[in-house]
Short mmCIF file of C-alpha atoms and ligand atoms in Angstrom, two decimals:
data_model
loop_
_atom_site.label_atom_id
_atom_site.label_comp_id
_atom_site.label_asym_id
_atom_site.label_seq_id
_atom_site.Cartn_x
_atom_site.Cartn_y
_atom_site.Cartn_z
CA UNK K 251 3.98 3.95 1.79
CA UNK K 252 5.47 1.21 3.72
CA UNK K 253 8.90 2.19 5.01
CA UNK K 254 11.84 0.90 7.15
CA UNK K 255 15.31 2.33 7.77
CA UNK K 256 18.49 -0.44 6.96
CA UNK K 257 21.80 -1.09 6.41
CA UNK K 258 22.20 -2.34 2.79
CA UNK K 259 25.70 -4.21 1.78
CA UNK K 260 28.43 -3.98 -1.15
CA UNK K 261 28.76 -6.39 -3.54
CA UNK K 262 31.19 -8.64 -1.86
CA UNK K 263 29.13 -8.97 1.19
CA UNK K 264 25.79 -10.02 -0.84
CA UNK K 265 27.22 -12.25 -3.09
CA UNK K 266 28.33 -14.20 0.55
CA UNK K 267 24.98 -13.67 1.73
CA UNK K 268 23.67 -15.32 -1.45
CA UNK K 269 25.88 -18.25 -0.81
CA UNK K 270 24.59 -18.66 2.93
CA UNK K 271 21.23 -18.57 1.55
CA UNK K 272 21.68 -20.81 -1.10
CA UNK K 273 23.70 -23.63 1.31
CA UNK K 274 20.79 -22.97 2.98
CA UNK K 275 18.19 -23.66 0.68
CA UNK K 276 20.04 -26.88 -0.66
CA UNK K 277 19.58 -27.97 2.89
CA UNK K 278 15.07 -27.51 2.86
CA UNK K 279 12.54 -29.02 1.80
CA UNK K 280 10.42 -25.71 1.71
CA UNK K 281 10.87 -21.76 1.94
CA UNK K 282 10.65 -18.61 0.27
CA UNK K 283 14.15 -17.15 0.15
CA UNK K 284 15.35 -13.83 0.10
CA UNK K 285 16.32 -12.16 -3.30
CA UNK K 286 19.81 -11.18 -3.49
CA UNK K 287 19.15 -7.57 -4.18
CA UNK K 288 16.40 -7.34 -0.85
CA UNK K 289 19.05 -8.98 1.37
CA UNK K 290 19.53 -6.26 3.86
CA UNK K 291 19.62 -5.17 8.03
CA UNK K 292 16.79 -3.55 9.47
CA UNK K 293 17.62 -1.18 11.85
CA UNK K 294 13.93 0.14 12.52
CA UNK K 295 10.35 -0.93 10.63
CA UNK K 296 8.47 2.63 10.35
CA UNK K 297 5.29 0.67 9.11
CA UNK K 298 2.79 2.68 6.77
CA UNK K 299 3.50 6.29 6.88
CA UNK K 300 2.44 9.36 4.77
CA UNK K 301 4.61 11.79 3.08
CA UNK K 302 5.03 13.93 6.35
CA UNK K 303 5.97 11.04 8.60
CA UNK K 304 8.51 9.89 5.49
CA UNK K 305 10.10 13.99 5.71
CA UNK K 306 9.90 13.44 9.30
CA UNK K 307 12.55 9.85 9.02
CA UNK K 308 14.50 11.54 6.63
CA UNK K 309 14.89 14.41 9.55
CA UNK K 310 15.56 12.31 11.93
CA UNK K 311 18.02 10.28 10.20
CA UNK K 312 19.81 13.13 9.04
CA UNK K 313 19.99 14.22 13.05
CA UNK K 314 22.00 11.01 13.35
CA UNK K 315 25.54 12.18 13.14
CA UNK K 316 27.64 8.30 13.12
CA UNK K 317 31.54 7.44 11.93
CA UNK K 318 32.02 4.74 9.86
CA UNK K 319 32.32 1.44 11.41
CA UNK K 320 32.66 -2.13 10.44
CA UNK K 321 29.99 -5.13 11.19
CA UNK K 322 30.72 -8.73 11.06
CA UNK K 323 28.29 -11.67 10.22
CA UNK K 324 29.47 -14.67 11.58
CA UNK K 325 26.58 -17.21 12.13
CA UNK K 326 23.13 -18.12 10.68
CA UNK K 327 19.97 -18.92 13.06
CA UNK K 328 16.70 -19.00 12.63
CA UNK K 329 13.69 -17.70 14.37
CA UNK K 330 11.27 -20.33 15.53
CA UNK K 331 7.82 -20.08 13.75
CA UNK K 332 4.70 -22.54 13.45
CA UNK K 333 4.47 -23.49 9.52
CA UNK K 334 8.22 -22.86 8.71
CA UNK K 335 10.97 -20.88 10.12
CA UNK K 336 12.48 -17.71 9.64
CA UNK K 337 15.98 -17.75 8.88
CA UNK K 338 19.18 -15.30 9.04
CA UNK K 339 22.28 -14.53 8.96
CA UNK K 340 23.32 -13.34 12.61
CA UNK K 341 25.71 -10.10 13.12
CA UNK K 342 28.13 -10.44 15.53
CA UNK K 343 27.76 -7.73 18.85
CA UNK K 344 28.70 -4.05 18.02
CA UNK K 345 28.97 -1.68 20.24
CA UNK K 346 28.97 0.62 17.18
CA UNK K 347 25.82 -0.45 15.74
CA UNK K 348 23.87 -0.48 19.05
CA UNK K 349 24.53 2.42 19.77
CA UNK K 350 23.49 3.72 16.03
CA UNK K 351 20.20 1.89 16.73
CA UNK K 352 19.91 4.12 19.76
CA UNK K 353 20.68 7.73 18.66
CA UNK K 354 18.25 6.59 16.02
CA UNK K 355 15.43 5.51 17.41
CA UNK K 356 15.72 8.22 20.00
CA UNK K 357 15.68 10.90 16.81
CA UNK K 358 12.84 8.93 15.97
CA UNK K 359 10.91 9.21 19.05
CA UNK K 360 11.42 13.00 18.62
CA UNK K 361 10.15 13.22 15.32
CA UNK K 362 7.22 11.77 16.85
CA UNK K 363 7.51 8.22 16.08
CA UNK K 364 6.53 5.37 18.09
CA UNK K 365 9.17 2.32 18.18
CA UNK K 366 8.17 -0.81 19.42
CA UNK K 367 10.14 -1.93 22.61
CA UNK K 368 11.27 -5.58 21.20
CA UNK K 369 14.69 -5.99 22.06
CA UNK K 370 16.85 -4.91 18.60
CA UNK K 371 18.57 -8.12 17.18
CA UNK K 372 20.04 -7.43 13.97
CA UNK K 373 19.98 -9.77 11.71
CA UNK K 374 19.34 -10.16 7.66
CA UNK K 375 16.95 -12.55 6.62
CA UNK K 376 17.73 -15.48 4.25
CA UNK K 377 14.11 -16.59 3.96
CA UNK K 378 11.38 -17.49 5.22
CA UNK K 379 8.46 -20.39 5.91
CA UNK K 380 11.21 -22.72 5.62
CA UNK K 381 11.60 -26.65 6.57
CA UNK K 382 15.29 -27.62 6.59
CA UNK K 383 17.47 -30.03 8.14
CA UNK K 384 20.31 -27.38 8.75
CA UNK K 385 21.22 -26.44 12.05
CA UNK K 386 22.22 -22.79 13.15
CA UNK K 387 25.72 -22.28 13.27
CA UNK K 388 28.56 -20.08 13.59
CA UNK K 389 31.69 -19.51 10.79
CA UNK K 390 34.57 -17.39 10.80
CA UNK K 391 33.38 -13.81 9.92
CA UNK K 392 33.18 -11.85 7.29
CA UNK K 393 32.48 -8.23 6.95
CA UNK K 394 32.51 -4.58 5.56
CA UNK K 395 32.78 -0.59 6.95
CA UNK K 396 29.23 0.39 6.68
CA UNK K 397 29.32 4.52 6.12
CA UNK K 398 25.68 5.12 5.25
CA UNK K 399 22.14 4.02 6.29
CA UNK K 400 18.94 4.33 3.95
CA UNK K 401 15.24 4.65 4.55
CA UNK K 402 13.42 2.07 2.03
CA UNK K 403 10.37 1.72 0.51
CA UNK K 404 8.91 -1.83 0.43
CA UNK K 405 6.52 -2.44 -2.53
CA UNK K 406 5.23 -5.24 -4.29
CA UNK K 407 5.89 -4.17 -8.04
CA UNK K 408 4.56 -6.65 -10.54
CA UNK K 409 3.94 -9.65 -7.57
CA UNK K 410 7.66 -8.74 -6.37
CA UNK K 411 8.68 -7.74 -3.37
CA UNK K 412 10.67 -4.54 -3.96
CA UNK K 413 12.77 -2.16 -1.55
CA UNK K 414 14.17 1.20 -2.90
CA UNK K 415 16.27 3.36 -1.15
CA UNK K 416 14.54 6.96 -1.15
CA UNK K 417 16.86 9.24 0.99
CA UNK K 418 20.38 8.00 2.77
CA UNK K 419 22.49 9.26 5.45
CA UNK K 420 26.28 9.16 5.24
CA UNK K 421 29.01 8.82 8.17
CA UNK K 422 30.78 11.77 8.48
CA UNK K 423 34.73 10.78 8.37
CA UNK K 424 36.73 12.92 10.49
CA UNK K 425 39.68 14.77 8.43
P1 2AM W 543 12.65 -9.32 8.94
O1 2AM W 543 13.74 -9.33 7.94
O2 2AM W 543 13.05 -9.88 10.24
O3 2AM W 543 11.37 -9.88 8.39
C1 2AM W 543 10.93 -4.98 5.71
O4 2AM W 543 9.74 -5.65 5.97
C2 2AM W 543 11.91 -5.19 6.82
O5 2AM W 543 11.36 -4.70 8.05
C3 2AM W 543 12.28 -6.63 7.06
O6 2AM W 543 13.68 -6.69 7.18
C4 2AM W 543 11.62 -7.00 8.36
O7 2AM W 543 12.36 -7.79 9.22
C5 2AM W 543 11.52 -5.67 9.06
N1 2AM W 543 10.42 -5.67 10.04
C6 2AM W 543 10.56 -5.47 11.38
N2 2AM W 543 9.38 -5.47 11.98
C7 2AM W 543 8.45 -5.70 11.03
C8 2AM W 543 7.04 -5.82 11.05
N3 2AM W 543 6.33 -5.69 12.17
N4 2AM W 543 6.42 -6.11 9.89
C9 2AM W 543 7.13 -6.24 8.74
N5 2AM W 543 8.47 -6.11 8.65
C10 2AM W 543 9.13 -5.83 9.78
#
């Protein structure tokens, strides 16, 4: 199974996402765009892995111990590709976050994973292959407390590309 641990968003949050996407895709001539239910932040891609490795992430993710904290989005970019661009919506630095990404790829390395080294840029993709005339930009923020992250299966089910969230880790919240 194909697996990658993310931050998924309320309601509120999505349905802005969706509206970013769709200004977005008003704006191009071309592009596959993200569903509103697959919109999401990847924290790490695990890749294929069998049903040891997946008891292994849901280890180390449970070794993660995190409060809740809140992330902003506050621009949209895009990642430079020949045939069409990727774009996203950008998160605005968090000291929070990084350091999430760190205690968790280290639990990860533990476990006996192998991360790659790329330098971790969070973002959530609003689609890709895409030719548009927008330009990357940043708005005043919005955002939410995030107090859990979930390791996802990504399938195609029927020709569509499906995630499901098979095991999550809360925040603890201190009394
Ligand atoms: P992306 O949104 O930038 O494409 C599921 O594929 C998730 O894992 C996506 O959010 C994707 O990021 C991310 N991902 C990171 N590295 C990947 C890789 N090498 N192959 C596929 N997806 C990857």
């Amino acid at each position: 199974m194909r697996l990658f641990i993310a931050i998924n968003f309320n309601a509120e949050t999505r349905s802005r996402l969706v509206t970013l996407r769709d200004e977005l895709r008003s704006d191009s001539t071309k592009g596959r765009f993200s569903a509103p239910e697959n919109l999401h932040l990847t924290l790490v891609f695990l890749g294929e892995c069998n049903e040891k490795q997946a008891a292994s992430a849901k280890a180390a993710m449970d070794a993660v111990e995190f409060k809740p904290f809140t992330i902003n989005i506050g621009s949209v970019g895009r990642f430079r590709r020949s045939g069409g661009d990727i774009w996203w919506a950008g998160v605005n630095d968090s000291l929070q976050l990084i350091i999430l990404y760190n205690k968790l790829t280290k639990k990860l390395t533990e476990f006996g994973f192998q991360i790659e080294k790329r330098k971790f840029s969070p973002h959530i993709t609003l689609g890709r292959e895409i030719i548009t005339k927008a330009s990357p930009r940043r708005f005043k923020e919005f955002g939410q407390t995030i107090d859990k992250i979930e390791l996802m299966k990504s399938e195609r089910i029927a020709g569509k590309l499906t995630y499901t969230a098979i095991h999550d880790t809360k925040a603890y919240s201190s009394p």
